[in-house]
CSV table of C-alpha atoms and ligand atoms in Angstrom, one decimal:
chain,number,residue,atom,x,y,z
A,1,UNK,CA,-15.3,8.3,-6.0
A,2,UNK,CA,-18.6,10.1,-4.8
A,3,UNK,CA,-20.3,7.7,-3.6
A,4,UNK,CA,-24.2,8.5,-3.0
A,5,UNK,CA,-25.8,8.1,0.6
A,6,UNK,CA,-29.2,6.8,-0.2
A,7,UNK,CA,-31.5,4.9,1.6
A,8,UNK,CA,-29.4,3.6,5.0
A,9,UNK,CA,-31.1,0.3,4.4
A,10,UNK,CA,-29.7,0.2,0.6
A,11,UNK,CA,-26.0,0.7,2.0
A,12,UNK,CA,-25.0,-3.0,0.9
A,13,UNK,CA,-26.3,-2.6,-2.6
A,14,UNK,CA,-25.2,0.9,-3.1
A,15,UNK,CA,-21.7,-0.7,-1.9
A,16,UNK,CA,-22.3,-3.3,-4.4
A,17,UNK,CA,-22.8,-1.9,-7.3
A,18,UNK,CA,-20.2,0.7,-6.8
A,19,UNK,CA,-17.7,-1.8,-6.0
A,20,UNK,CA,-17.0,-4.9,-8.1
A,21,UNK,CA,-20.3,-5.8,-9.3
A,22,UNK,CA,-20.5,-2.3,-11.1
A,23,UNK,CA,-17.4,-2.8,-12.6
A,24,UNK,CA,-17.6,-6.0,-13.6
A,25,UNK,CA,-21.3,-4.8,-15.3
A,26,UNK,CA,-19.7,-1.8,-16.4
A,27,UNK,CA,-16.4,-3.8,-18.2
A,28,UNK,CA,-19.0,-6.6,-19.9
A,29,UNK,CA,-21.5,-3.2,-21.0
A,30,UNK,CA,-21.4,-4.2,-24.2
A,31,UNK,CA,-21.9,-8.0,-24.5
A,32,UNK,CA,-24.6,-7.5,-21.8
A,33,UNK,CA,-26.4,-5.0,-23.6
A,34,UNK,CA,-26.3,-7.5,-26.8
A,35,UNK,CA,-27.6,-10.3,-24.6
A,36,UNK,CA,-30.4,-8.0,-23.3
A,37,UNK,CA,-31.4,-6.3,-26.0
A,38,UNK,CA,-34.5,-8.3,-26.4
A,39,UNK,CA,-35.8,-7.4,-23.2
A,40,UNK,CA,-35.1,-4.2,-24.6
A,41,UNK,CA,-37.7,-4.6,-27.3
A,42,UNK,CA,-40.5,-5.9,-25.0
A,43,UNK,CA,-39.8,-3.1,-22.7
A,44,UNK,CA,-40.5,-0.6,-25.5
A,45,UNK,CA,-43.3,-2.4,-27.1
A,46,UNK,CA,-45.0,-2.7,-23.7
A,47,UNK,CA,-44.3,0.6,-22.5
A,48,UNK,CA,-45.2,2.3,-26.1
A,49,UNK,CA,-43.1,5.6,-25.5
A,50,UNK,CA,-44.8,8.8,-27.4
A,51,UNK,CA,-43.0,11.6,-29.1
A,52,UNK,CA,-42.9,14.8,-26.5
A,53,UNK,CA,-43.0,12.4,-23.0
A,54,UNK,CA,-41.4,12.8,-19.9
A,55,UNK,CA,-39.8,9.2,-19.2
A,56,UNK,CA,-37.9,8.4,-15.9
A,57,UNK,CA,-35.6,4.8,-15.8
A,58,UNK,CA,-35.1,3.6,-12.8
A,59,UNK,CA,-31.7,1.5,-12.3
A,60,UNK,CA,-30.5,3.2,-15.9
A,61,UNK,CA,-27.1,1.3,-15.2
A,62,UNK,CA,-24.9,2.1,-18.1
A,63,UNK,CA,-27.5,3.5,-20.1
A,64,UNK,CA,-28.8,1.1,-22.9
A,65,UNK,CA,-32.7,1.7,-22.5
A,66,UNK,CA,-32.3,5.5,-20.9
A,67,UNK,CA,-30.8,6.1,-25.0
A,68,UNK,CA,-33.1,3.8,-26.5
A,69,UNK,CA,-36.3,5.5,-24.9
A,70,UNK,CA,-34.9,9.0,-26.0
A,71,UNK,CA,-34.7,8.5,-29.2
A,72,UNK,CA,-38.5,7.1,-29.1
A,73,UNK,CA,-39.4,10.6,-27.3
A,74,UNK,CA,-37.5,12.5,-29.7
A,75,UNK,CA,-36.3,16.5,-29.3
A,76,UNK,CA,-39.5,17.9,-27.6
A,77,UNK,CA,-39.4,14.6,-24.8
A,78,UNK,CA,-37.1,13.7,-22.4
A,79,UNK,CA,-35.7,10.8,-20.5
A,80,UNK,CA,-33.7,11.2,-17.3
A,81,UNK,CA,-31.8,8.5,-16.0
A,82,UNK,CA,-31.8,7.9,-12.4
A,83,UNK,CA,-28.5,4.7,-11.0
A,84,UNK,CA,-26.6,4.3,-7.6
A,85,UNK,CA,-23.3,2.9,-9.5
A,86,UNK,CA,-20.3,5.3,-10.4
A,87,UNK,CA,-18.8,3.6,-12.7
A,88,UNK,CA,-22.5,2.6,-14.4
A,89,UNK,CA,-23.3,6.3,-15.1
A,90,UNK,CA,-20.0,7.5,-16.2
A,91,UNK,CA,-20.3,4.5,-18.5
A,92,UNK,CA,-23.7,5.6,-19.6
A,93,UNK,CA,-22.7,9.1,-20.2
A,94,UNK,CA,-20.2,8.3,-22.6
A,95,UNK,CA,-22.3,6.2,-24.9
A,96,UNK,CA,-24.9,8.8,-25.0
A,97,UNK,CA,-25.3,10.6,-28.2
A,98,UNK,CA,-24.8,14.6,-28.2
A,99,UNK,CA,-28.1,16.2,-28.4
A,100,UNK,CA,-29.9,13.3,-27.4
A,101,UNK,CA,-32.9,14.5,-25.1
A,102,UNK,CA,-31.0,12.5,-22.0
A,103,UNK,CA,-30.0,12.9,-18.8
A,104,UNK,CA,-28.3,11.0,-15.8
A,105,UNK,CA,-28.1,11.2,-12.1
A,106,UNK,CA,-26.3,9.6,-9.6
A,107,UNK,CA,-28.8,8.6,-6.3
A,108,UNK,CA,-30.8,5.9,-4.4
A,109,UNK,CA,-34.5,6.2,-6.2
A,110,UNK,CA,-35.7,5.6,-3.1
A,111,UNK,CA,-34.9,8.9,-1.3
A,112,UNK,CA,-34.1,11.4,-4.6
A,113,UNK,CA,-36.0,14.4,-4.6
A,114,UNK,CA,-37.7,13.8,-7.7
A,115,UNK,CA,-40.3,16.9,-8.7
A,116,UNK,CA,-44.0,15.8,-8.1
A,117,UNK,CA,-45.9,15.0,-11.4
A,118,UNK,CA,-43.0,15.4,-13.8
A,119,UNK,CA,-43.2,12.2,-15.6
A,120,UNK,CA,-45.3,10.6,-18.1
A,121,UNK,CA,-43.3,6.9,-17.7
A,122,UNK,CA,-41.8,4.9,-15.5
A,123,UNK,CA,-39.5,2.4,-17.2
A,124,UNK,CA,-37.0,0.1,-16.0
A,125,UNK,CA,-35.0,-3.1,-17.1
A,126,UNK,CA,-33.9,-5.1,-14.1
A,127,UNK,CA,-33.3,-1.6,-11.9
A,128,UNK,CA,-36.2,-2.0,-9.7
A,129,UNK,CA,-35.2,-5.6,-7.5
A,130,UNK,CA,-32.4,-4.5,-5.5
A,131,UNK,CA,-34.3,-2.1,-3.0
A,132,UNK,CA,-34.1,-2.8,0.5
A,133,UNK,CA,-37.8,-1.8,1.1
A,134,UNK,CA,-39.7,-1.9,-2.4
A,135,UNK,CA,-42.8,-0.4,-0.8
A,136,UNK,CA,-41.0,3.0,0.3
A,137,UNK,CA,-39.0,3.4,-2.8
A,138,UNK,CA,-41.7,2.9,-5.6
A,139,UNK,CA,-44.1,5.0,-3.5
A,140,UNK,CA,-41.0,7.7,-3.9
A,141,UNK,CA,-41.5,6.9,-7.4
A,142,UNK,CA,-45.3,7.2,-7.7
A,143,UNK,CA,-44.7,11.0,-6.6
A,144,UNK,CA,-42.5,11.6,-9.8
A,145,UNK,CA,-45.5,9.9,-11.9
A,146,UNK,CA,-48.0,13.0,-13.7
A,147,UNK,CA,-51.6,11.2,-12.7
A,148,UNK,CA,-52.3,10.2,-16.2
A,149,UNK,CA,-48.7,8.9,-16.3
A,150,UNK,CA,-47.8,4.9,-15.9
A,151,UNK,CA,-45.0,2.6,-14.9
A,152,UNK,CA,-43.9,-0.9,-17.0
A,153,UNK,CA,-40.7,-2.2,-16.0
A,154,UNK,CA,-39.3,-5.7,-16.3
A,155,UNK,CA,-38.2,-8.5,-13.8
A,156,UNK,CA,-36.7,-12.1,-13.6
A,157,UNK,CA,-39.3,-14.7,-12.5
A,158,UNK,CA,-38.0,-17.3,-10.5
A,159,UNK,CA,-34.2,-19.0,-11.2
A,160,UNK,CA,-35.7,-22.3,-12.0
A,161,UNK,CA,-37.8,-20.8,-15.0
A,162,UNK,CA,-34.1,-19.0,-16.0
A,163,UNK,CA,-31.7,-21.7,-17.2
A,164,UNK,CA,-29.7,-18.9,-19.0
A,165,UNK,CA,-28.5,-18.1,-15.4
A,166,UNK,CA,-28.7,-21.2,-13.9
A,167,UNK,CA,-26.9,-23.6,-16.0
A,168,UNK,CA,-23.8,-22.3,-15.3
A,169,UNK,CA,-24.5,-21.9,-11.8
A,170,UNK,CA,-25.2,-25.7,-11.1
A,171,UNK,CA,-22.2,-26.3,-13.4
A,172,UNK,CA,-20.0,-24.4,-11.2
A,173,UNK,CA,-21.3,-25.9,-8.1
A,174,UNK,CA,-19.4,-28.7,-9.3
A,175,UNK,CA,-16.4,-27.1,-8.2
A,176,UNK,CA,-17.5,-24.4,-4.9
A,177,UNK,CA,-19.5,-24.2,-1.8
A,178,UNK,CA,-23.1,-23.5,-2.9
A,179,UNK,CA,-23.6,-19.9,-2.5
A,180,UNK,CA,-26.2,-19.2,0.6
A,181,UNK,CA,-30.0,-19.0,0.0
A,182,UNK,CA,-31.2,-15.5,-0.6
A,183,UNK,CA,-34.3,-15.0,1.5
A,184,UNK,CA,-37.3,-14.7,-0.6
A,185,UNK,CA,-37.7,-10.9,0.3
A,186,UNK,CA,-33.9,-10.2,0.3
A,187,UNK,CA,-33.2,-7.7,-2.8
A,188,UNK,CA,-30.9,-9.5,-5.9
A,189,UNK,CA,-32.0,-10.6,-9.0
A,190,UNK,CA,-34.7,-12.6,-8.4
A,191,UNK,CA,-36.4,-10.9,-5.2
A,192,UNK,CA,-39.3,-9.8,-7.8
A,193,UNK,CA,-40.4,-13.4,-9.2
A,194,UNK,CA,-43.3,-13.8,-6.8
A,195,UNK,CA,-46.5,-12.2,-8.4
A,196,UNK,CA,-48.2,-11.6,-5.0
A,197,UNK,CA,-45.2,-9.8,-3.9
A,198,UNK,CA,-45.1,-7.2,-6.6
A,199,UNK,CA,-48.4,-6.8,-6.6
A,200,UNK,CA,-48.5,-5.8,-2.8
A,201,UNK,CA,-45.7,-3.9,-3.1
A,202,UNK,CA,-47.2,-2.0,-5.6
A,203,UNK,CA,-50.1,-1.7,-4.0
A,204,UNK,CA,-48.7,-0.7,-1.1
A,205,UNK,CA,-46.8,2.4,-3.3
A,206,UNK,CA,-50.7,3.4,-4.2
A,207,UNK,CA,-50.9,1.6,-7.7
A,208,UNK,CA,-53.7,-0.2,-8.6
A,209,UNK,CA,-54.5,-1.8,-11.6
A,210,UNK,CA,-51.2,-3.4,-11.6
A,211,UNK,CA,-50.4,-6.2,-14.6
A,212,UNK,CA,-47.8,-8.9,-14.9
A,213,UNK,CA,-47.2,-10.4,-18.3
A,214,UNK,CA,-45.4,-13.4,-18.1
A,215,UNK,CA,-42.6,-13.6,-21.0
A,216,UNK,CA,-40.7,-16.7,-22.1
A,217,UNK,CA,-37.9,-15.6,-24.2
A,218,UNK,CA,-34.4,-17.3,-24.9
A,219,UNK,CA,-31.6,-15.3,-24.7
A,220,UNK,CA,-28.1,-16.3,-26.8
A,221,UNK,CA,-25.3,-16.3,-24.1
A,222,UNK,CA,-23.0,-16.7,-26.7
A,223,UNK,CA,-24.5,-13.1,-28.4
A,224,UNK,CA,-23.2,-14.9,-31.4
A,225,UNK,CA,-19.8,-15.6,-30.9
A,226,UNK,CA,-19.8,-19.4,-30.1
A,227,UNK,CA,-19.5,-21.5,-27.3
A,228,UNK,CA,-15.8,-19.6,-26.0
A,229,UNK,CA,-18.1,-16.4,-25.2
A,230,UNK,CA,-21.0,-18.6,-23.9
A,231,UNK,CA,-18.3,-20.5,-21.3
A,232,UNK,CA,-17.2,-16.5,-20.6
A,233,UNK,CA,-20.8,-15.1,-19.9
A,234,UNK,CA,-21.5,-18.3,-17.2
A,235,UNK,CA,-18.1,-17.0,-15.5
A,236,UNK,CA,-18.3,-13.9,-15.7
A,237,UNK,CA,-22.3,-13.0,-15.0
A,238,UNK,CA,-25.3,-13.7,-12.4
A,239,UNK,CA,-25.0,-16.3,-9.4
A,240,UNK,CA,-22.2,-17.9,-10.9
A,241,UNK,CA,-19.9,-15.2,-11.1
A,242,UNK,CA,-20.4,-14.9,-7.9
A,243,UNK,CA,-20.3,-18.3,-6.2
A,244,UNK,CA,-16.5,-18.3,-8.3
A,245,UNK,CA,-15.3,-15.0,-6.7
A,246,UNK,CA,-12.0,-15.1,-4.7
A,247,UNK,CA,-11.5,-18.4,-6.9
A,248,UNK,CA,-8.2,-20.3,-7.8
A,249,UNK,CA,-7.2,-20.4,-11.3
A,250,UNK,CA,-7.2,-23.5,-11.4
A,251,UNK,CA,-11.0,-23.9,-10.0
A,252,UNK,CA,-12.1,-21.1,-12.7
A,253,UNK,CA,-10.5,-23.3,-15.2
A,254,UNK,CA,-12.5,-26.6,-14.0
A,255,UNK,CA,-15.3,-24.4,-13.6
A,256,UNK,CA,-15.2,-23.0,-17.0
A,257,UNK,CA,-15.2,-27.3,-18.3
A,258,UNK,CA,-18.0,-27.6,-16.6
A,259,UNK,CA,-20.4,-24.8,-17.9
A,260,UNK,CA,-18.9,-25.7,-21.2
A,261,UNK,CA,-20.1,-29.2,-21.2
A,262,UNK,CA,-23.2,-28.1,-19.7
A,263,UNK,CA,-23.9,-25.6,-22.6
A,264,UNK,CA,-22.6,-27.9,-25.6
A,265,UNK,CA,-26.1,-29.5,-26.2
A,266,UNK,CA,-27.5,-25.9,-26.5
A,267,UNK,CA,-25.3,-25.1,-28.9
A,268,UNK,CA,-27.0,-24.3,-32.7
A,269,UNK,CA,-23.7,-22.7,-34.7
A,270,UNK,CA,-22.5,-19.4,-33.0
A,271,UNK,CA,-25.2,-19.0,-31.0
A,272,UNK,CA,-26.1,-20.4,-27.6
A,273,UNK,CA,-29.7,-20.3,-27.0
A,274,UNK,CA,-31.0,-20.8,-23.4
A,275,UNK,CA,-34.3,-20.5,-22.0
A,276,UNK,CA,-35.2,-17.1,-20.4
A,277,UNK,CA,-38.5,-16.0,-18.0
A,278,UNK,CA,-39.5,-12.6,-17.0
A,279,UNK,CA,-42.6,-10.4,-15.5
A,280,UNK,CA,-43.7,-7.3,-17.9
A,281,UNK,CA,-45.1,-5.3,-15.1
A,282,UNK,CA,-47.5,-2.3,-15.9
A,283,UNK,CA,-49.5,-0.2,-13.9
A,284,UNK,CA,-50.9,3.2,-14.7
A,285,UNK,CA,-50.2,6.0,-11.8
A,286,UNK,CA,-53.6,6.2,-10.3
B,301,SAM,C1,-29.1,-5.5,-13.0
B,301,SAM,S1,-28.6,-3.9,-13.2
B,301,SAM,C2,-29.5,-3.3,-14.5
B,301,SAM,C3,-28.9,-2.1,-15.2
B,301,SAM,C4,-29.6,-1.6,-16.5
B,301,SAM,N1,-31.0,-1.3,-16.2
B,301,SAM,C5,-29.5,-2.6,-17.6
B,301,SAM,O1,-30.5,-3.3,-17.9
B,301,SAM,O2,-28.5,-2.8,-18.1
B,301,SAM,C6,-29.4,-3.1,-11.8
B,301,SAM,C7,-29.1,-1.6,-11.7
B,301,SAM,O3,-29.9,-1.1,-10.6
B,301,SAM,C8,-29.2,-0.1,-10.0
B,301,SAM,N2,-29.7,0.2,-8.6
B,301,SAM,C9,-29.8,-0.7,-7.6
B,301,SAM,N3,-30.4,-0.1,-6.5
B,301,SAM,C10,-30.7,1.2,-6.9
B,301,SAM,C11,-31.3,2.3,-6.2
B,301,SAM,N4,-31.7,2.2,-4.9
B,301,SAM,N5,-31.6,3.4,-6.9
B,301,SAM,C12,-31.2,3.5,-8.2
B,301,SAM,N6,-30.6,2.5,-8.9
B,301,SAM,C13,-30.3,1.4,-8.3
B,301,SAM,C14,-27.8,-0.6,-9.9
B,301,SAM,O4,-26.8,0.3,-9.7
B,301,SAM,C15,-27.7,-1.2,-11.4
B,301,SAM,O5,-27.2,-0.3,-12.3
């Protein structure tokens, strides 16, 4: 596996997500993509792609938005798909339609080359929290952005606003050591919930004018298939996942109780509706 060198401060998440986390992404693509797929929409609403542009998404993992956004842009645009994980990318090249206008590449955003004005759009869904030092990598990215061009990307706010992750994580605690605390800067999942942060980080790339829409959503960890594929998604995704790695049977089995009896009250038929929090972040190039 060609692994790509990147930033030497991204080394642990370039390991990461080229080592079990990508996989473990890469093998739930599909049920993630269903769970996501409303922060999809918002993305595209917010970012209001235009026939003929030049879009760039950042973190593409296995490709769900990268497809989605070209067929906004249509034959005379183009969207160019930019991930660290192997197995991610090979994922997303497969799903990819023939003569879509789409194209991925394997590299850390932070140091790739990309040509200077070439893109009309930033986009990302949850690819932009796991740099080592933000600043650096979205002034990298600022480069890439034609002047009139603009960036809208989504992130988590903070864990307690997103019980869809967090339920099963407190569940499982029943069961395993508490995972350690992430400092507040440390890249993961939630390293973008502070306002103030993004904003300096993004005004330290050379953005101005940056906005942060706060969305409350809820998001169906069941995607519709009842409370079996709820349990599932609380093992298998997020925090949880991880606090059960190297795990017993027998403790995955308690575990898998416990997020179970934690989810039953959410339970309305086959779905599993929890609450959900995230930043819409826009910002036009200069
Ligand atoms: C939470 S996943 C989101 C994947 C995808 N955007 C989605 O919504 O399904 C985060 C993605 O960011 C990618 N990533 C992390 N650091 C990166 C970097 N420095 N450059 C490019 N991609 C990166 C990971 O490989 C992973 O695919």
């Amino acid at each position: 596996m060609d692994i790509p060198p990147g930033h030497e401060l991204n080394a642990d998440q370039i390991a990461y997500w080229n080592g079990p986390g990508g996989q473990h992404w890469t093998d739930r693509q599909q049920a993630q993509d269903t769970l996501l797929a409303p922060i999809s929409d918002i993305l595209i609403d917010r970012a209001k792609p235009k026939a003929g542009e030049r879009i760039v998404d950042v973190g593409c993992g296995c490709g769900a938005t990268s497809i989605a956004f070209a067929q906004k842009v249509g034959p005379t645009g183009h969207v160019f798909g930019i991930d660290i994980s192997v197995p991610m990318l090979a994922r997303a090249r497969q799903l990819a339609p023939a003569g879509l206008p789409v194209d991925f590449v394997l590299a850390d955003a932070t140091v790739y080359p990309f040509d200077t004005a070439s893109f009309d759009l930033l986009v990302s869904r949850f690819g932009v929290m796991f740099f080592a030092e933000p600043a650096i990598s979205f002034a990298n990215m600022r480069r890439a952005l034609r002047p009139s061009g603009r960036l809208t990307f989504a992130c988590w706010r903070e864990p307690r606003h997103n019980p869809w992750m967090m339920t099963a994580l407190q569940a499982v605690y029943r069961h395993v050591p508490e995972l350690p605390q992430p400092g507040p800067e440390d890249p993961g999942p939630f390293s973008f919930a502070s306002e103030q942060r993004v904003q300096r980080i993004l005004n330290e790339a050379g953005f101005s004018g940056v906005k942060m829409e706060r969305c409350d959503l809820s998001l169906d960890v069941a995607i519709g298939r009842g409370l079996d594929a709820a349990v599932e998604t609380g093992l298998e995704i997020g925090p949880a996942s991880r606090a059960l790695e190297g795990q017993p049977a027998e403790v995955r089995a308690a575990a898998g109780n416990s997020i179970r009896e934690a989810l039953t009250p959410f339970a309305r038929g086959q779905a599993v509706p929890l609450p959900a929090s995230i930043w819409m972040v826009t910002a036009p190039a200069s």
